[in-house]
Amino acid sequence: MRTPGGWWRHKTTPEKVETYTRWSFHFFAVMEFFSVGFTSVAPLGLRLGSAAMLVVAVHAGLCFVTVSRAIDWTRGRRPQPTGLLWTLAAVTAAVAAATLALVEHGPDREGVDTAAGGVFGVILIFGPGIIALGVRSRRRAFGIAGGFAAGTWAVTSALGAPALTALFTALIVLIGSVFIAFTAVFSVWLLNAVYELDEARETRARLAVAEERLRFGRDLHDVMGRNLAVIALKSELAVQLAQRERPEAVTQMVEVQRLAQESQREVREVVRGYREADLGSELAGAQGVLAAAGIDCTVGGATAAGLPVPVQSALGWVVREAATNVLRHGDARSCAVRLQVLEGRVVLSVENDGVSEAGPESGSGPSGSGLAGLRERLAEIDGTLEAGPVGQGLFRLTATIPLPSRSGPTGAVPAAVAARAVSEVMP
């Protein structure tokens, strides 16, 4: 069951502004009828007053419809109501001219001039203002008001009114119609601005979600890449041992099971957005994994202690990706990891042998996306990544990150954005 006012609460902010704008100008048409149309019956008499009320009602109805069509056109929902605008302009001019003729040649009764003058003024003020809703150019909107004011001066002068009276009447029409036209122009601008701001907010949210999805994809690749490579290596070793009926096959499969469970845990941590790569742990893990694959891995240089957390996290991902590439590409026998803390920057280099001409940077293998992801990750903290052959079958990966002058927030993506991104990625 819908509660009173529920239709309003369910509207978005731009829809509320549009509804408010629409009904504000609809109220002008209603006010026009009740202020001068309905009140003209008594001073003008039943016959003439009823005719005047009918004419004002037709004009108010045209204004009411024009407001709806013009606002729909402003929002791109229908074509510009050009014919309706010209019709409203013609009816406005005709009603204004008829009221002036009534003042000059109508019955000479008390209140006739006042009633006719009220109809004349309201019609010529509200009409151009409503028409301004349906034009794009501000100059044209104010030009319409000026045109009606000039027409007022010309008609009143032609009917024999004194020059000062004609000028004063035209000035009143100009001020009133320009005010309503300005209100229309400002209302349309405000309505479009609210919709554009809402669209910009939605676009920013989508970009944030897309960025978080990219980060999630990089993290998932970095987490699963090395573990899957080790699982494949140990599974192949277990198969060979099992074919030879060696009991070590069981040990290798137990290790595969452990790695699979660890991968499952790490994937959960990535999904939750809580995982941060620790440089010390990644160096030790890479050394152990490469040693298990028969690759001699040495780690030298400075220690990771004391480095800022964002720097350690980024370099941890570099070590993980580098170890994955060493396992996947070429036939490495040795690997050297060196960490240097220089003045104002940290340099991490990973060098291995046994690289063919088509290395990881050639783009022929799946690791190309891993290096691209590392470059994106390092770029977030103004770091750089260089990777390529250095001669004699060696491949070197070097990451350089400037040290911040002072610690500060890392600008993590809000939890709501992360949750939205994960909900779109995960089934």
Coordinates of C-alpha atoms in Angstrom, one line a residue:
M1 CA 0.0 0.0 0.0
R2 CA 1.4 3.4 -1.0
T3 CA 1.7 5.9 1.7
P4 CA 0.8 9.6 1.1
G5 CA 3.8 11.4 -0.4
G6 CA 5.5 8.2 -1.3
W7 CA 5.5 9.2 -5.0
W8 CA 7.6 12.2 -4.0
R9 CA 10.0 10.3 -1.8
H10 CA 10.7 7.8 -4.5
K11 CA 11.8 10.4 -7.0
T12 CA 15.5 11.2 -7.5
T13 CA 16.8 14.7 -6.8
P14 CA 16.7 15.8 -10.5
E15 CA 13.2 14.4 -10.9
K16 CA 12.1 16.4 -7.8
V17 CA 13.7 19.6 -9.3
E18 CA 11.9 18.9 -12.6
T19 CA 8.6 18.4 -10.9
Y20 CA 9.0 21.6 -8.9
T21 CA 9.9 23.6 -12.0
R22 CA 7.1 22.2 -14.0
W23 CA 4.4 22.8 -11.5
S24 CA 5.8 26.3 -10.6
F25 CA 5.1 27.4 -14.2
H26 CA 1.8 25.5 -14.3
F27 CA 0.9 27.6 -11.3
F28 CA 1.5 30.7 -13.4
A29 CA -1.2 29.6 -15.8
V30 CA -3.6 28.7 -12.9
M31 CA -2.9 32.1 -11.3
E32 CA -3.5 33.9 -14.6
F33 CA -7.0 32.4 -14.8
F34 CA -8.1 33.0 -11.3
S35 CA -6.5 36.5 -10.9
V36 CA -7.9 38.1 -14.1
G37 CA -10.1 35.7 -15.9
F38 CA -12.5 34.6 -13.2
T39 CA -12.6 38.1 -11.6
S40 CA -13.5 39.8 -14.9
V41 CA -17.1 38.6 -14.8
A42 CA -18.4 41.1 -12.2
P43 CA -16.9 44.4 -13.6
L44 CA -17.5 43.5 -17.3
G45 CA -21.0 42.0 -16.9
L46 CA -22.2 38.5 -17.4
R47 CA -22.0 38.4 -21.2
L48 CA -18.8 40.3 -21.8
G49 CA -17.2 39.0 -18.6
S50 CA -17.9 35.3 -19.6
A51 CA -16.3 35.9 -22.9
A52 CA -13.3 37.5 -21.3
M53 CA -13.0 34.6 -18.8
L54 CA -13.2 32.1 -21.7
V55 CA -10.5 33.9 -23.6
V56 CA -8.2 34.0 -20.6
A57 CA -9.0 30.3 -19.9
V58 CA -7.9 29.4 -23.4
H59 CA -4.7 31.4 -23.0
A60 CA -4.0 29.8 -19.6
G61 CA -4.6 26.3 -21.1
L62 CA -2.2 27.0 -23.9
C63 CA 0.4 28.2 -21.3
F64 CA -0.2 25.0 -19.3
V65 CA 0.4 22.7 -22.3
T66 CA 3.3 24.8 -23.5
V67 CA 5.1 24.5 -20.1
S68 CA 4.9 20.6 -20.3
R69 CA 6.0 20.4 -23.9
A70 CA 8.8 22.9 -23.5
I71 CA 10.3 21.2 -20.4
D72 CA 10.0 17.8 -22.1
W73 CA 11.9 19.4 -25.1
T74 CA 14.5 20.8 -22.8
R75 CA 15.1 17.3 -21.4
G76 CA 15.3 15.8 -25.0
R77 CA 12.1 13.8 -24.6
R78 CA 10.2 15.4 -27.6
P79 CA 10.9 17.8 -30.5
Q80 CA 10.8 21.6 -29.9
P81 CA 7.1 22.7 -29.8
T82 CA 7.6 25.4 -32.4
G83 CA 4.0 25.4 -33.6
L84 CA 2.7 25.6 -30.0
L85 CA 5.0 28.5 -29.3
W86 CA 3.8 30.5 -32.3
T87 CA 0.2 29.7 -31.4
L88 CA 0.7 31.0 -27.9
A89 CA 2.4 34.1 -29.2
A90 CA -0.4 34.8 -31.6
V91 CA -3.1 34.2 -29.0
T92 CA -1.2 36.5 -26.5
A93 CA -1.0 39.3 -29.1
A94 CA -4.6 38.9 -30.1
V95 CA -5.9 38.9 -26.5
A96 CA -3.8 42.0 -25.7
A97 CA -5.0 43.8 -28.8
A98 CA -8.6 42.9 -27.9
T99 CA -8.3 44.2 -24.4
L100 CA -6.9 47.5 -25.7
A101 CA -9.7 47.8 -28.1
L102 CA -12.2 47.1 -25.3
V103 CA -10.6 49.9 -23.2
E104 CA -10.9 52.4 -26.1
H105 CA -14.3 51.4 -27.7
G106 CA -16.0 49.2 -25.0
P107 CA -18.8 50.2 -22.7
D108 CA -18.1 53.2 -20.5
R109 CA -18.8 51.6 -17.2
E110 CA -16.9 51.8 -13.9
G111 CA -14.4 48.9 -13.6
V112 CA -14.2 48.1 -17.3
D113 CA -10.9 49.8 -17.8
T114 CA -9.5 48.2 -14.6
A115 CA -10.6 44.7 -15.6
A116 CA -9.4 45.0 -19.2
G117 CA -6.1 46.5 -18.0
G118 CA -5.5 43.6 -15.6
V119 CA -6.2 41.1 -18.4
F120 CA -3.9 43.0 -20.7
G121 CA -1.0 43.2 -18.2
V122 CA -1.1 39.6 -17.0
I123 CA -1.5 38.2 -20.5
L124 CA 1.5 40.1 -21.8
I125 CA 3.7 39.3 -18.8
F126 CA 3.0 35.6 -18.5
G127 CA 2.8 34.9 -22.3
P128 CA 6.4 35.8 -23.3
G129 CA 7.7 34.3 -20.1
I130 CA 6.2 30.9 -20.9
I131 CA 7.4 31.1 -24.5
A132 CA 10.9 31.7 -23.2
L133 CA 10.8 28.1 -21.8
G134 CA 10.8 26.8 -25.4
V135 CA 13.7 28.6 -26.9
R136 CA 17.4 27.7 -26.5
S137 CA 19.1 31.1 -26.8
R138 CA 18.9 33.5 -23.8
R139 CA 19.1 36.5 -26.2
R140 CA 16.1 35.2 -28.1
A141 CA 14.2 34.6 -24.8
F142 CA 14.7 38.2 -23.7
G143 CA 14.2 39.4 -27.3
I144 CA 10.7 37.9 -27.2
A145 CA 9.9 39.9 -24.1
G146 CA 11.3 43.1 -25.8
G147 CA 9.3 42.4 -28.9
F148 CA 6.0 42.2 -27.0
A149 CA 6.9 45.4 -25.2
A150 CA 7.6 47.2 -28.5
G151 CA 4.3 45.8 -29.9
T152 CA 2.5 47.2 -26.9
W153 CA 4.0 50.6 -27.5
A154 CA 3.0 50.5 -31.2
V155 CA -0.6 49.4 -30.6
T156 CA -1.3 51.7 -27.8
S157 CA 0.1 54.6 -29.8
A158 CA -2.0 53.6 -32.8
L159 CA -5.1 53.6 -30.7
G160 CA -4.5 57.2 -29.8
A161 CA -3.1 56.8 -26.3
P162 CA -0.8 59.7 -25.2
A163 CA 2.9 59.1 -25.8
L164 CA 3.8 59.0 -22.1
T165 CA 1.0 56.5 -21.4
A166 CA 2.1 54.3 -24.3
L167 CA 5.7 54.4 -23.1
F168 CA 4.8 53.7 -19.5
T169 CA 2.6 50.8 -20.5
A170 CA 5.3 49.3 -22.7
L171 CA 7.8 49.7 -19.9
I172 CA 5.6 47.8 -17.4
V173 CA 5.2 45.0 -19.9
L174 CA 8.9 44.9 -20.6
I175 CA 9.9 44.7 -16.9
G176 CA 7.2 42.1 -16.1
S177 CA 7.9 39.8 -19.1
V178 CA 11.7 40.1 -18.8
F179 CA 11.4 39.0 -15.1
I180 CA 9.2 36.0 -16.0
A181 CA 11.6 35.2 -19.0
F182 CA 14.6 35.4 -16.7
T183 CA 12.8 33.1 -14.3
A184 CA 12.2 30.6 -17.1
V185 CA 15.8 30.8 -18.4
F186 CA 17.3 30.4 -14.9
S187 CA 14.9 27.5 -14.1
V188 CA 15.9 25.6 -17.3
W189 CA 19.5 26.2 -16.6
L190 CA 19.2 25.0 -13.1
L191 CA 17.2 21.9 -14.1
N192 CA 19.8 21.0 -16.7
A193 CA 22.7 21.6 -14.3
V194 CA 21.1 19.3 -11.7
Y195 CA 20.7 16.5 -14.3
E196 CA 24.3 17.0 -15.5
L197 CA 25.6 16.9 -11.9
D198 CA 23.7 13.8 -11.3
E199 CA 25.0 12.2 -14.5
A200 CA 28.6 13.3 -13.5
R201 CA 28.1 11.7 -10.1
E202 CA 26.9 8.5 -11.7
T203 CA 29.9 8.6 -14.1
R204 CA 32.3 9.2 -11.3
A205 CA 30.8 6.2 -9.4
R206 CA 31.1 4.0 -12.6
L207 CA 34.7 5.1 -13.1
A208 CA 35.5 4.4 -9.5
V209 CA 33.9 0.9 -9.8
A210 CA 35.8 0.3 -13.1
E211 CA 39.1 1.3 -11.4
E212 CA 38.4 -0.9 -8.5
R213 CA 37.5 -3.8 -10.9
L214 CA 40.9 -3.3 -12.6
R215 CA 42.6 -3.3 -9.3
F216 CA 40.7 -6.4 -8.3
G217 CA 41.7 -8.1 -11.6
R218 CA 45.4 -7.1 -11.1
D219 CA 45.3 -8.4 -7.5
L220 CA 43.7 -11.6 -8.6
H221 CA 46.2 -12.1 -11.3
D222 CA 49.1 -11.4 -9.0
V223 CA 47.8 -13.7 -6.3
M224 CA 46.9 -16.6 -8.5
G225 CA 49.7 -16.4 -11.0
R226 CA 52.5 -17.6 -8.9
N227 CA 50.5 -20.1 -6.9
L228 CA 49.0 -21.7 -10.1
A229 CA 52.4 -21.8 -11.7
V230 CA 53.8 -23.6 -8.6
I231 CA 50.8 -25.9 -8.5
A232 CA 51.3 -26.8 -12.1
L233 CA 55.0 -27.5 -11.5
K234 CA 54.5 -29.6 -8.5
S235 CA 51.6 -31.5 -10.1
E236 CA 53.8 -32.3 -13.0
L237 CA 56.5 -33.5 -10.7
A238 CA 54.0 -35.6 -8.7
V239 CA 52.8 -37.3 -11.9
Q240 CA 56.4 -38.2 -12.9
L241 CA 57.1 -39.5 -9.4
A242 CA 53.9 -41.5 -9.4
Q243 CA 54.7 -43.0 -12.7
R244 CA 58.0 -44.2 -11.2
E245 CA 56.1 -45.4 -8.1
R246 CA 58.1 -43.1 -5.9
P247 CA 56.6 -42.3 -2.4
E248 CA 57.6 -38.6 -2.8
A249 CA 54.6 -38.1 -5.1
V250 CA 52.4 -38.1 -2.0
T251 CA 54.5 -35.3 -0.5
Q252 CA 54.2 -33.2 -3.6
M253 CA 50.4 -33.7 -3.8
V254 CA 50.1 -32.6 -0.2
E255 CA 52.1 -29.5 -1.1
V256 CA 49.7 -28.9 -4.0
Q257 CA 46.8 -29.2 -1.6
R258 CA 48.3 -26.7 0.7
L259 CA 49.0 -24.3 -2.1
A260 CA 45.4 -24.6 -3.3
Q261 CA 44.0 -23.9 0.1
E262 CA 46.4 -20.9 0.5
S263 CA 45.3 -19.6 -2.9
Q264 CA 41.7 -19.9 -1.8
R265 CA 42.4 -17.9 1.4
E266 CA 44.3 -15.3 -0.5
V267 CA 41.5 -14.9 -3.1
R268 CA 39.0 -14.3 -0.2
E269 CA 41.3 -11.6 1.1
V270 CA 41.6 -10.0 -2.2
V271 CA 37.8 -10.0 -2.6
R272 CA 37.4 -8.4 0.8
G273 CA 39.9 -5.7 -0.2
Y274 CA 42.0 -6.3 2.9
R275 CA 45.1 -7.8 1.5
E276 CA 48.4 -5.9 1.5
A277 CA 51.5 -7.5 0.0
D278 CA 54.3 -7.5 2.6
L279 CA 57.8 -7.0 1.0
G280 CA 59.6 -9.1 3.5
S281 CA 57.2 -12.0 3.3
E282 CA 57.1 -11.8 -0.5
L283 CA 61.0 -11.9 -0.7
A284 CA 61.1 -15.0 1.5
G285 CA 58.2 -16.6 -0.4
A286 CA 59.8 -16.0 -3.8
Q287 CA 63.1 -17.4 -2.6
G288 CA 61.4 -20.5 -1.2
V289 CA 59.3 -21.1 -4.3
L290 CA 62.2 -20.6 -6.7
A291 CA 64.4 -22.9 -4.7
A292 CA 61.7 -25.6 -4.8
A293 CA 61.8 -25.3 -8.6
G294 CA 65.6 -25.8 -8.6
I295 CA 66.4 -22.1 -9.2
D296 CA 69.2 -20.6 -7.1
C297 CA 67.7 -17.3 -5.7
T298 CA 69.7 -14.8 -3.8
V299 CA 68.3 -11.8 -2.0
G300 CA 70.7 -8.9 -1.2
G301 CA 70.9 -5.2 -0.5
A302 CA 68.9 -3.2 2.1
T303 CA 66.2 -4.6 4.3
A304 CA 62.5 -3.8 3.9
A305 CA 62.1 -2.6 7.4
G306 CA 61.3 1.1 7.7
L307 CA 59.9 1.5 4.3
P308 CA 56.5 3.1 4.0
V309 CA 53.6 0.7 3.8
P310 CA 52.5 1.7 0.3
V311 CA 56.0 1.3 -1.0
Q312 CA 56.4 -2.1 0.6
S313 CA 53.1 -3.2 -0.8
A314 CA 53.9 -2.1 -4.3
L315 CA 57.4 -3.7 -4.2
G316 CA 55.8 -6.9 -2.8
W317 CA 53.7 -7.2 -5.9
V318 CA 56.7 -6.6 -8.1
V319 CA 58.6 -9.5 -6.4
R320 CA 55.5 -11.7 -6.7
E321 CA 55.1 -11.0 -10.5
A322 CA 58.9 -11.3 -11.1
A323 CA 59.0 -14.7 -9.4
T324 CA 56.0 -15.8 -11.5
N325 CA 57.7 -14.7 -14.7
V326 CA 60.9 -16.5 -13.7
L327 CA 58.9 -19.7 -13.3
R328 CA 56.8 -19.4 -16.4
H329 CA 59.3 -18.1 -19.0
G330 CA 62.7 -19.4 -20.1
D331 CA 64.8 -22.0 -18.3
A332 CA 66.3 -20.1 -15.4
R333 CA 69.0 -21.5 -13.2
S334 CA 69.7 -18.5 -11.1
C335 CA 67.9 -15.4 -9.9
A336 CA 69.2 -12.4 -8.0
V337 CA 67.0 -9.9 -6.1
R338 CA 68.5 -6.7 -4.9
L339 CA 66.9 -3.9 -2.9
Q340 CA 68.5 -0.5 -2.7
V341 CA 67.4 2.5 -0.6
L342 CA 69.0 5.5 -2.2
E343 CA 68.5 9.2 -1.6
G344 CA 64.9 9.9 -2.2
R345 CA 64.0 6.6 -3.9
V346 CA 63.9 2.9 -3.5
V347 CA 65.1 0.6 -6.3
L348 CA 64.3 -3.1 -6.6
S349 CA 65.9 -5.2 -9.3
V350 CA 65.2 -8.8 -10.2
E351 CA 67.6 -10.5 -12.6
N352 CA 67.5 -14.0 -13.9
D353 CA 69.2 -16.0 -16.7
G354 CA 67.8 -18.6 -19.2
V355 CA 65.7 -16.1 -21.1
S356 CA 64.9 -16.7 -24.8
E357 CA 64.5 -13.9 -27.3
A358 CA 60.7 -13.9 -26.7
G359 CA 60.6 -12.9 -23.1
P360 CA 57.8 -11.7 -20.9
E361 CA 57.9 -8.2 -22.4
S362 CA 57.3 -9.4 -25.9
G363 CA 53.6 -9.7 -25.3
S364 CA 53.5 -13.3 -26.6
G365 CA 52.6 -14.7 -23.3
P366 CA 50.1 -14.1 -20.6
S367 CA 52.5 -12.3 -18.3
G368 CA 52.3 -9.2 -20.4
S369 CA 49.2 -8.2 -18.6
G370 CA 51.0 -8.8 -15.3
L371 CA 53.7 -6.3 -16.2
A372 CA 51.1 -3.8 -17.4
G373 CA 49.3 -4.2 -14.1
L374 CA 52.5 -3.6 -12.2
R375 CA 53.1 -0.4 -14.1
E376 CA 49.6 0.8 -13.3
R377 CA 50.1 0.0 -9.6
L378 CA 53.5 1.7 -9.5
A379 CA 52.1 4.7 -11.4
E380 CA 49.7 5.3 -8.5
I381 CA 52.6 6.2 -6.2
D382 CA 54.7 7.8 -9.0
G383 CA 56.8 4.7 -9.5
T384 CA 58.3 3.3 -12.7
L385 CA 59.0 -0.2 -14.0
E386 CA 61.6 -1.2 -16.6
A387 CA 61.8 -4.8 -17.9
G388 CA 63.7 -6.3 -20.7
P389 CA 66.8 -8.4 -21.8
V390 CA 70.2 -7.1 -20.8
G391 CA 72.3 -9.5 -22.9
Q392 CA 73.7 -13.0 -22.6
G393 CA 70.3 -14.5 -21.9
L394 CA 69.7 -12.3 -18.9
F395 CA 66.4 -10.6 -18.1
R396 CA 66.2 -7.7 -15.6
L397 CA 63.1 -6.1 -14.0
T398 CA 63.7 -2.9 -12.2
A399 CA 61.1 -1.0 -10.1
T400 CA 61.9 2.5 -8.9
I401 CA 59.7 4.3 -6.3
P402 CA 60.3 7.8 -4.9
L403 CA 60.2 7.9 -1.1
P404 CA 57.5 10.3 0.2
S405 CA 58.7 13.2 2.2
R406 CA 56.1 12.5 4.8
S407 CA 53.6 9.7 5.5
G408 CA 50.1 10.3 4.5
P409 CA 46.9 8.5 3.6
T410 CA 47.2 6.1 0.7
G411 CA 43.8 7.2 -0.8
A412 CA 42.2 3.8 -0.5
V413 CA 39.0 3.2 -2.5
P414 CA 36.0 3.5 -0.2
A415 CA 34.5 0.2 1.0
A416 CA 31.2 0.9 -0.7
V417 CA 32.9 1.2 -4.1
A418 CA 34.9 -1.9 -3.4
A419 CA 31.8 -3.8 -2.5
R420 CA 30.0 -2.6 -5.6
A421 CA 32.9 -3.6 -7.8
V422 CA 33.2 -7.1 -6.2
S423 CA 29.5 -7.6 -6.6
E424 CA 29.8 -6.9 -10.3
V425 CA 32.9 -9.2 -10.7
M426 CA 31.9 -12.1 -8.6
P427 CA 28.7 -14.2 -9.5

